[in-house]
Amino acid sequence: MKISPAYLKPIGLLFLAMIPMLSSAEIYYWKDEAGKKHFSDRKQDEAVILSIKTAPRYYQIKKIIDGDTIHLEGGVKVRLLGINTPEVGRGDKIAEAGGEEAKQWLIKQLANTKLKLRYDVEKKDHYDRTLAYVFTDKKININVALVEKGWASVTIYPPNLNYVDALVAAQQHAESKKLGIWGMPAYQPKQVKDFDSSQHKGWQRIQGKVTRLKQARKYNYLYLSPHFALKIARDSDVFEDLNTYVGKTIEARGWVRKNKKDYRLLIRHPSAIKLNP
């Protein structure tokens, strides 16, 4: 899954236009003896490659809500898959650094264009929004472009694993150049030893050394301190041996949840964990 920056040339719109043809990851599907369905971007014994159908039509844009949510003609509400952009201030949501910049970049990028949707395993989220990768009529993958410009972070929710490699490569580029959110003070890494209750809101970058692995009934926990752990579902098919993280200094990305004195950061995909030198 890791892509070395040494192999990456500066990514521009010409490169992004080629991504639909070059970077769609294969998704493997199988059922276990109990009949439970499994999905992974890693090849498994007796698994088959899942075919993902592409929407056949182009859409006109009706409204851009924020950097990762748009409304299309016909009442189609789309949540861009594989990414997260900072919140813009609306309703009860507090504006986050970079949120308005992400929205304005998207408005400019999508002006006078039509959009095509490409789906993954899950077609809807719990808000009944359509989940999709959005392509312009010039074949630019907007999900990847947002990450490449630094206005979105990679946020993979299995079993939706298409374009993982392209998204991770784009993020490595943006992070190495400190583009967008990667250069903003609000999103600089926090050391776990300095983490406190006033800091656990919003998307986070938390650094620390994995001291131990605890296995529970539904989740595995990688502890960075006695009260801070990464939470990973035991039935996840996208992780290899979690013991390989023990003793390593890492950076975890995501949303921290507090439970009394303890903090948990749910990790759904290996792309949310970065090994530090």
mmCIF file of C-alpha atoms in Angstrom:
data_model
loop_
_atom_site.group_PDB
_atom_site.id
_atom_site.type_symbol
_atom_site.label_atom_id
_atom_site.label_comp_id
_atom_site.label_asym_id
_atom_site.label_seq_id
_atom_site.Cartn_x
_atom_site.Cartn_y
_atom_site.Cartn_z
ATOM 1 C CA MET A 1 0.000 0.000 0.000
ATOM 2 C CA LYS A 2 2.892 2.405 0.680
ATOM 3 C CA ILE A 3 4.136 4.428 -2.287
ATOM 4 C CA SER A 4 7.554 6.002 -1.994
ATOM 5 C CA PRO A 5 7.700 9.692 -2.849
ATOM 6 C CA ALA A 6 10.880 8.875 -4.813
ATOM 7 C CA TYR A 7 8.693 7.317 -7.473
ATOM 8 C CA LEU A 8 6.374 10.314 -7.702
ATOM 9 C CA LYS A 9 6.896 13.134 -10.162
ATOM 10 C CA PRO A 10 5.095 16.409 -9.489
ATOM 11 C CA ILE A 11 1.441 15.631 -10.034
ATOM 12 C CA GLY A 12 -0.499 17.985 -12.252
ATOM 13 C CA LEU A 13 -3.857 17.936 -13.937
ATOM 14 C CA LEU A 14 -2.411 16.044 -16.922
ATOM 15 C CA PHE A 15 -1.391 13.210 -14.618
ATOM 16 C CA LEU A 16 -4.713 13.333 -12.813
ATOM 17 C CA ALA A 17 -6.535 12.987 -16.105
ATOM 18 C CA MET A 18 -4.787 9.630 -16.616
ATOM 19 C CA ILE A 19 -5.713 8.270 -13.170
ATOM 20 C CA PRO A 20 -9.082 6.740 -14.176
ATOM 21 C CA MET A 21 -7.221 4.434 -16.576
ATOM 22 C CA LEU A 22 -4.154 3.672 -14.460
ATOM 23 C CA SER A 23 -5.004 3.667 -10.777
ATOM 24 C CA SER A 24 -8.264 1.869 -10.082
ATOM 25 C CA ALA A 25 -7.497 -0.731 -7.415
ATOM 26 C CA GLU A 26 -8.854 -4.257 -7.700
ATOM 27 C CA ILE A 27 -11.306 -5.188 -4.954
ATOM 28 C CA TYR A 28 -11.470 -8.840 -3.877
ATOM 29 C CA TYR A 29 -14.672 -10.384 -2.565
ATOM 30 C CA TRP A 30 -15.376 -13.699 -0.827
ATOM 31 C CA LYS A 31 -17.599 -15.383 1.745
ATOM 32 C CA ASP A 32 -16.356 -17.331 4.746
ATOM 33 C CA GLU A 33 -17.774 -20.630 6.027
ATOM 34 C CA ALA A 34 -20.435 -18.762 8.013
ATOM 35 C CA GLY A 35 -21.581 -16.927 4.897
ATOM 36 C CA LYS A 36 -20.187 -13.553 5.970
ATOM 37 C CA LYS A 37 -19.087 -11.274 3.135
ATOM 38 C CA HIS A 38 -15.520 -9.951 3.035
ATOM 39 C CA PHE A 39 -13.867 -7.244 0.901
ATOM 40 C CA SER A 40 -10.186 -6.342 0.590
ATOM 41 C CA ASP A 41 -7.717 -4.648 -1.757
ATOM 42 C CA ARG A 42 -5.292 -7.509 -1.005
ATOM 43 C CA LYS A 43 -5.551 -10.758 -2.946
ATOM 44 C CA GLN A 44 -7.047 -13.584 -0.895
ATOM 45 C CA ASP A 45 -7.350 -17.324 -1.474
ATOM 46 C CA GLU A 46 -10.541 -18.225 -3.362
ATOM 47 C CA ALA A 47 -11.549 -14.551 -3.661
ATOM 48 C CA VAL A 48 -12.940 -13.103 -6.871
ATOM 49 C CA ILE A 49 -12.405 -9.627 -8.296
ATOM 50 C CA LEU A 50 -15.485 -7.518 -7.732
ATOM 51 C CA SER A 51 -16.802 -5.710 -10.790
ATOM 52 C CA ILE A 52 -17.834 -2.107 -10.112
ATOM 53 C CA LYS A 53 -20.238 -0.576 -12.624
ATOM 54 C CA THR A 54 -19.840 2.993 -13.815
ATOM 55 C CA ALA A 55 -22.781 5.371 -14.061
ATOM 56 C CA PRO A 56 -23.541 5.881 -17.776
ATOM 57 C CA ARG A 57 -24.524 9.568 -17.703
ATOM 58 C CA TYR A 58 -23.114 13.013 -17.107
ATOM 59 C CA TYR A 59 -24.685 15.379 -14.565
ATOM 60 C CA GLN A 60 -25.017 19.119 -14.289
ATOM 61 C CA ILE A 61 -23.982 20.702 -10.986
ATOM 62 C CA LYS A 62 -26.748 22.274 -8.945
ATOM 63 C CA LYS A 63 -24.913 23.332 -5.767
ATOM 64 C CA ILE A 64 -21.580 22.806 -4.027
ATOM 65 C CA ILE A 65 -22.120 22.374 -0.291
ATOM 66 C CA ASP A 66 -18.497 22.047 0.804
ATOM 67 C CA GLY A 67 -15.257 20.471 -0.358
ATOM 68 C CA ASP A 68 -16.555 16.892 -0.317
ATOM 69 C CA THR A 69 -20.330 17.232 -0.809
ATOM 70 C CA ILE A 70 -22.154 18.388 -3.946
ATOM 71 C CA HIS A 71 -25.738 18.433 -5.212
ATOM 72 C CA LEU A 72 -26.464 17.490 -8.816
ATOM 73 C CA GLU A 73 -29.450 17.836 -11.086
ATOM 74 C CA GLY A 74 -32.369 15.539 -10.343
ATOM 75 C CA GLY A 75 -31.897 15.778 -6.578
ATOM 76 C CA VAL A 76 -28.717 13.644 -6.475
ATOM 77 C CA LYS A 77 -26.681 14.429 -3.358
ATOM 78 C CA VAL A 78 -23.099 13.159 -3.644
ATOM 79 C CA ARG A 79 -20.524 12.520 -0.926
ATOM 80 C CA LEU A 80 -17.069 12.145 -2.491
ATOM 81 C CA LEU A 81 -15.581 8.770 -1.593
ATOM 82 C CA GLY A 82 -12.178 8.183 -0.034
ATOM 83 C CA ILE A 83 -11.574 11.735 1.174
ATOM 84 C CA ASN A 84 -12.447 14.266 3.855
ATOM 85 C CA THR A 85 -12.249 18.044 3.667
ATOM 86 C CA PRO A 86 -12.482 20.445 6.630
ATOM 87 C CA GLU A 87 -15.942 21.670 7.607
ATOM 88 C CA VAL A 88 -17.320 24.991 6.436
ATOM 89 C CA GLY A 89 -19.361 26.991 8.927
ATOM 90 C CA ARG A 90 -23.054 26.184 8.519
ATOM 91 C CA GLY A 91 -25.834 25.151 10.877
ATOM 92 C CA ASP A 92 -24.354 23.754 14.067
ATOM 93 C CA LYS A 93 -20.997 22.999 12.430
ATOM 94 C CA ILE A 94 -18.070 25.221 13.293
ATOM 95 C CA ALA A 95 -15.877 26.326 10.399
ATOM 96 C CA GLU A 96 -12.529 24.540 10.323
ATOM 97 C CA ALA A 97 -9.259 25.803 8.885
ATOM 98 C CA GLY A 98 -9.113 25.085 5.164
ATOM 99 C CA GLY A 99 -12.817 24.337 4.792
ATOM 100 C CA GLU A 100 -13.724 27.452 2.837
ATOM 101 C CA GLU A 101 -10.565 27.162 0.715
ATOM 102 C CA ALA A 102 -11.488 23.579 -0.223
ATOM 103 C CA LYS A 103 -14.992 24.646 -1.184
ATOM 104 C CA GLN A 104 -13.790 27.575 -3.275
ATOM 105 C CA TRP A 105 -11.222 25.409 -5.067
ATOM 106 C CA LEU A 106 -13.978 22.930 -5.902
ATOM 107 C CA ILE A 107 -16.314 25.686 -7.149
ATOM 108 C CA LYS A 108 -13.586 26.993 -9.459
ATOM 109 C CA GLN A 109 -12.571 23.527 -10.664
ATOM 110 C CA LEU A 110 -16.127 22.465 -11.495
ATOM 111 C CA ALA A 111 -17.241 25.673 -13.185
ATOM 112 C CA ASN A 112 -18.671 25.085 -16.672
ATOM 113 C CA THR A 113 -18.196 21.331 -16.586
ATOM 114 C CA LYS A 114 -20.323 18.208 -16.445
ATOM 115 C CA LEU A 115 -19.699 15.362 -14.028
ATOM 116 C CA LYS A 116 -19.696 11.598 -14.275
ATOM 117 C CA LEU A 117 -19.951 9.323 -11.231
ATOM 118 C CA ARG A 118 -18.057 6.119 -10.597
ATOM 119 C CA TYR A 119 -19.273 3.962 -7.751
ATOM 120 C CA ASP A 120 -17.696 1.518 -5.325
ATOM 121 C CA VAL A 121 -19.153 -1.334 -3.243
ATOM 122 C CA GLU A 122 -21.422 0.891 -1.140
ATOM 123 C CA LYS A 123 -23.722 3.201 -3.101
ATOM 124 C CA LYS A 124 -25.250 5.207 -0.210
ATOM 125 C CA ASP A 125 -24.202 6.492 3.213
ATOM 126 C CA HIS A 126 -26.383 6.734 6.334
ATOM 127 C CA TYR A 127 -27.480 10.228 5.267
ATOM 128 C CA ASP A 128 -28.838 8.708 2.009
ATOM 129 C CA ARG A 129 -26.186 10.537 -0.027
ATOM 130 C CA THR A 130 -24.766 8.882 -3.131
ATOM 131 C CA LEU A 131 -21.183 7.731 -2.573
ATOM 132 C CA ALA A 132 -19.033 8.225 -5.644
ATOM 133 C CA TYR A 133 -15.779 9.202 -7.284
ATOM 134 C CA VAL A 134 -16.486 12.305 -9.352
ATOM 135 C CA PHE A 135 -14.968 12.797 -12.801
ATOM 136 C CA THR A 136 -15.192 15.855 -15.016
ATOM 137 C CA ASP A 137 -15.910 15.701 -18.734
ATOM 138 C CA LYS A 138 -12.118 16.112 -19.115
ATOM 139 C CA LYS A 139 -11.629 12.830 -17.197
ATOM 140 C CA ILE A 140 -10.138 14.467 -14.109
ATOM 141 C CA ASN A 141 -10.716 12.517 -10.891
ATOM 142 C CA ILE A 142 -11.900 15.286 -8.567
ATOM 143 C CA ASN A 143 -11.520 13.162 -5.429
ATOM 144 C CA VAL A 144 -7.839 12.633 -6.195
ATOM 145 C CA ALA A 145 -7.337 16.232 -7.349
ATOM 146 C CA LEU A 146 -8.632 17.592 -4.014
ATOM 147 C CA VAL A 147 -6.101 15.433 -2.176
ATOM 148 C CA GLU A 148 -3.287 16.323 -4.583
ATOM 149 C CA LYS A 149 -3.887 20.041 -3.972
ATOM 150 C CA GLY A 150 -3.819 19.511 -0.202
ATOM 151 C CA TRP A 151 -7.470 20.410 0.472
ATOM 152 C CA ALA A 152 -8.550 16.888 1.460
ATOM 153 C CA SER A 153 -7.104 14.043 3.499
ATOM 154 C CA VAL A 154 -7.418 10.401 2.503
ATOM 155 C CA THR A 155 -10.183 8.705 4.486
ATOM 156 C CA ILE A 156 -10.812 5.138 3.351
ATOM 157 C CA TYR A 157 -13.907 3.278 4.553
ATOM 158 C CA PRO A 158 -13.742 -0.397 3.494
ATOM 159 C CA PRO A 159 -15.193 -2.075 1.536
ATOM 160 C CA ASN A 160 -14.881 1.011 -0.697
ATOM 161 C CA LEU A 161 -11.337 0.473 -1.934
ATOM 162 C CA ASN A 162 -11.261 1.758 -5.505
ATOM 163 C CA TYR A 163 -8.578 4.358 -6.279
ATOM 164 C CA VAL A 164 -6.776 3.790 -2.950
ATOM 165 C CA ASP A 165 -3.340 3.813 -4.598
ATOM 166 C CA ALA A 166 -4.049 7.043 -6.491
ATOM 167 C CA LEU A 167 -5.414 8.747 -3.380
ATOM 168 C CA VAL A 168 -2.448 7.702 -1.211
ATOM 169 C CA ALA A 169 0.041 8.855 -3.879
ATOM 170 C CA ALA A 170 -1.695 12.222 -4.143
ATOM 171 C CA GLN A 171 -1.600 12.663 -0.353
ATOM 172 C CA GLN A 172 2.083 11.807 -0.155
ATOM 173 C CA HIS A 173 2.742 14.486 -2.764
ATOM 174 C CA ALA A 174 0.652 17.156 -0.980
ATOM 175 C CA GLU A 175 2.084 16.307 2.421
ATOM 176 C CA SER A 176 5.692 16.389 1.183
ATOM 177 C CA LYS A 177 5.094 19.838 -0.338
ATOM 178 C CA LYS A 178 3.069 21.075 2.679
ATOM 179 C CA LEU A 179 0.210 22.058 0.402
ATOM 180 C CA GLY A 180 -3.183 23.144 1.705
ATOM 181 C CA ILE A 181 -4.045 21.705 5.109
ATOM 182 C CA TRP A 182 -0.598 20.110 5.462
ATOM 183 C CA GLY A 183 0.960 23.543 5.908
ATOM 184 C CA MET A 184 -1.669 24.898 8.294
ATOM 185 C CA PRO A 185 -0.900 25.164 12.036
ATOM 186 C CA ALA A 186 -4.289 23.618 12.908
ATOM 187 C CA TYR A 187 -3.296 20.303 11.339
ATOM 188 C CA GLN A 188 0.257 19.878 12.536
ATOM 189 C CA PRO A 189 0.936 16.591 14.402
ATOM 190 C CA LYS A 190 0.331 16.406 18.147
ATOM 191 C CA GLN A 191 2.483 14.246 20.381
ATOM 192 C CA VAL A 192 0.369 11.790 22.338
ATOM 193 C CA LYS A 193 2.188 12.695 25.554
ATOM 194 C CA ASP A 194 0.970 16.289 25.157
ATOM 195 C CA PHE A 195 -2.608 15.384 24.190
ATOM 196 C CA ASP A 196 -5.379 16.575 26.511
ATOM 197 C CA SER A 197 -9.166 16.824 26.605
ATOM 198 C CA SER A 198 -9.227 20.279 24.992
ATOM 199 C CA GLN A 199 -7.647 18.937 21.809
ATOM 200 C CA HIS A 200 -9.782 15.960 20.819
ATOM 201 C CA LYS A 201 -12.252 17.689 18.461
ATOM 202 C CA GLY A 202 -11.979 17.406 14.673
ATOM 203 C CA TRP A 203 -9.611 15.548 12.381
ATOM 204 C CA GLN A 204 -6.296 14.889 14.095
ATOM 205 C CA ARG A 205 -2.707 13.810 13.477
ATOM 206 C CA ILE A 206 -1.405 12.038 16.587
ATOM 207 C CA GLN A 207 2.181 10.854 16.957
ATOM 208 C CA GLY A 208 3.544 8.355 19.435
ATOM 209 C CA LYS A 209 5.191 5.003 19.978
ATOM 210 C CA VAL A 210 3.030 1.876 19.986
ATOM 211 C CA THR A 211 3.684 0.295 23.370
ATOM 212 C CA ARG A 212 1.405 -2.740 23.189
ATOM 213 C CA LEU A 213 -1.372 -4.554 21.346
ATOM 214 C CA LYS A 214 -4.520 -5.553 23.230
ATOM 215 C CA GLN A 215 -7.043 -7.933 21.667
ATOM 216 C CA ALA A 216 -10.691 -7.686 22.719
ATOM 217 C CA ARG A 217 -13.796 -9.422 21.417
ATOM 218 C CA LYS A 218 -14.660 -6.962 18.640
ATOM 219 C CA TYR A 219 -11.617 -4.703 18.421
ATOM 220 C CA ASN A 220 -7.851 -4.681 18.609
ATOM 221 C CA TYR A 221 -6.203 -1.768 20.409
ATOM 222 C CA LEU A 222 -2.762 -0.348 19.670
ATOM 223 C CA TYR A 223 -1.786 1.690 22.724
ATOM 224 C CA LEU A 224 0.293 4.854 22.407
ATOM 225 C CA SER A 225 -0.142 5.673 26.096
ATOM 226 C CA PRO A 226 -2.095 4.179 29.029
ATOM 227 C CA HIS A 227 -5.163 6.245 28.039
ATOM 228 C CA PHE A 228 -4.794 6.604 24.248
ATOM 229 C CA ALA A 229 -5.229 3.775 21.749
ATOM 230 C CA LEU A 230 -5.931 3.150 18.089
ATOM 231 C CA LYS A 231 -9.081 1.046 17.671
ATOM 232 C CA ILE A 232 -9.193 -1.488 14.809
ATOM 233 C CA ALA A 233 -12.002 -3.948 14.105
ATOM 234 C CA ARG A 234 -10.898 -7.552 14.611
ATOM 235 C CA ASP A 235 -12.786 -8.712 11.526
ATOM 236 C CA SER A 236 -11.038 -6.172 9.264
ATOM 237 C CA ASP A 237 -9.626 -7.733 6.100
ATOM 238 C CA VAL A 238 -7.318 -4.881 5.106
ATOM 239 C CA PHE A 239 -4.686 -5.141 7.869
ATOM 240 C CA GLU A 240 -1.794 -7.543 8.133
ATOM 241 C CA ASP A 241 -0.258 -8.563 11.476
ATOM 242 C CA LEU A 242 -0.824 -5.682 13.912
ATOM 243 C CA ASN A 243 2.092 -6.887 16.013
ATOM 244 C CA THR A 244 4.378 -5.313 13.415
ATOM 245 C CA TYR A 245 3.351 -1.885 14.748
ATOM 246 C CA VAL A 246 4.407 -2.631 18.341
ATOM 247 C CA GLY A 247 7.564 -0.729 19.244
ATOM 248 C CA LYS A 248 7.261 1.542 16.179
ATOM 249 C CA THR A 249 6.793 5.310 16.229
ATOM 250 C CA ILE A 250 3.757 6.176 14.133
ATOM 251 C CA GLU A 251 1.407 8.967 13.156
ATOM 252 C CA ALA A 252 -2.322 8.137 13.197
ATOM 253 C CA ARG A 253 -4.909 10.231 11.357
ATOM 254 C CA GLY A 254 -8.605 10.487 12.101
ATOM 255 C CA TRP A 255 -11.150 11.520 14.712
ATOM 256 C CA VAL A 256 -10.525 10.993 18.415
ATOM 257 C CA ARG A 257 -13.379 9.925 20.677
ATOM 258 C CA LYS A 258 -13.325 10.386 24.450
ATOM 259 C CA ASN A 259 -14.738 7.896 26.948
ATOM 260 C CA LYS A 260 -14.196 9.074 30.519
ATOM 261 C CA LYS A 261 -10.391 9.277 30.846
ATOM 262 C CA ASP A 262 -9.644 7.278 27.719
ATOM 263 C CA TYR A 263 -9.235 8.354 24.100
ATOM 264 C CA ARG A 264 -9.792 6.145 21.060
ATOM 265 C CA LEU A 265 -8.990 6.833 17.427
ATOM 266 C CA LEU A 266 -10.844 4.468 15.090
ATOM 267 C CA ILE A 267 -8.645 3.225 12.235
ATOM 268 C CA ARG A 268 -10.417 1.600 9.283
ATOM 269 C CA HIS A 269 -7.556 1.285 6.771
ATOM 270 C CA PRO A 270 -3.720 1.133 6.899
ATOM 271 C CA SER A 271 -3.522 4.430 4.993
ATOM 272 C CA ALA A 272 -4.498 6.173 8.256
ATOM 273 C CA ILE A 273 -1.268 5.028 9.934
ATOM 274 C CA LYS A 274 2.089 6.442 8.877
ATOM 275 C CA LEU A 275 5.332 4.923 10.114
ATOM 276 C CA ASN A 276 7.780 7.587 11.253
ATOM 277 C CA PRO A 277 11.558 7.243 10.841
#
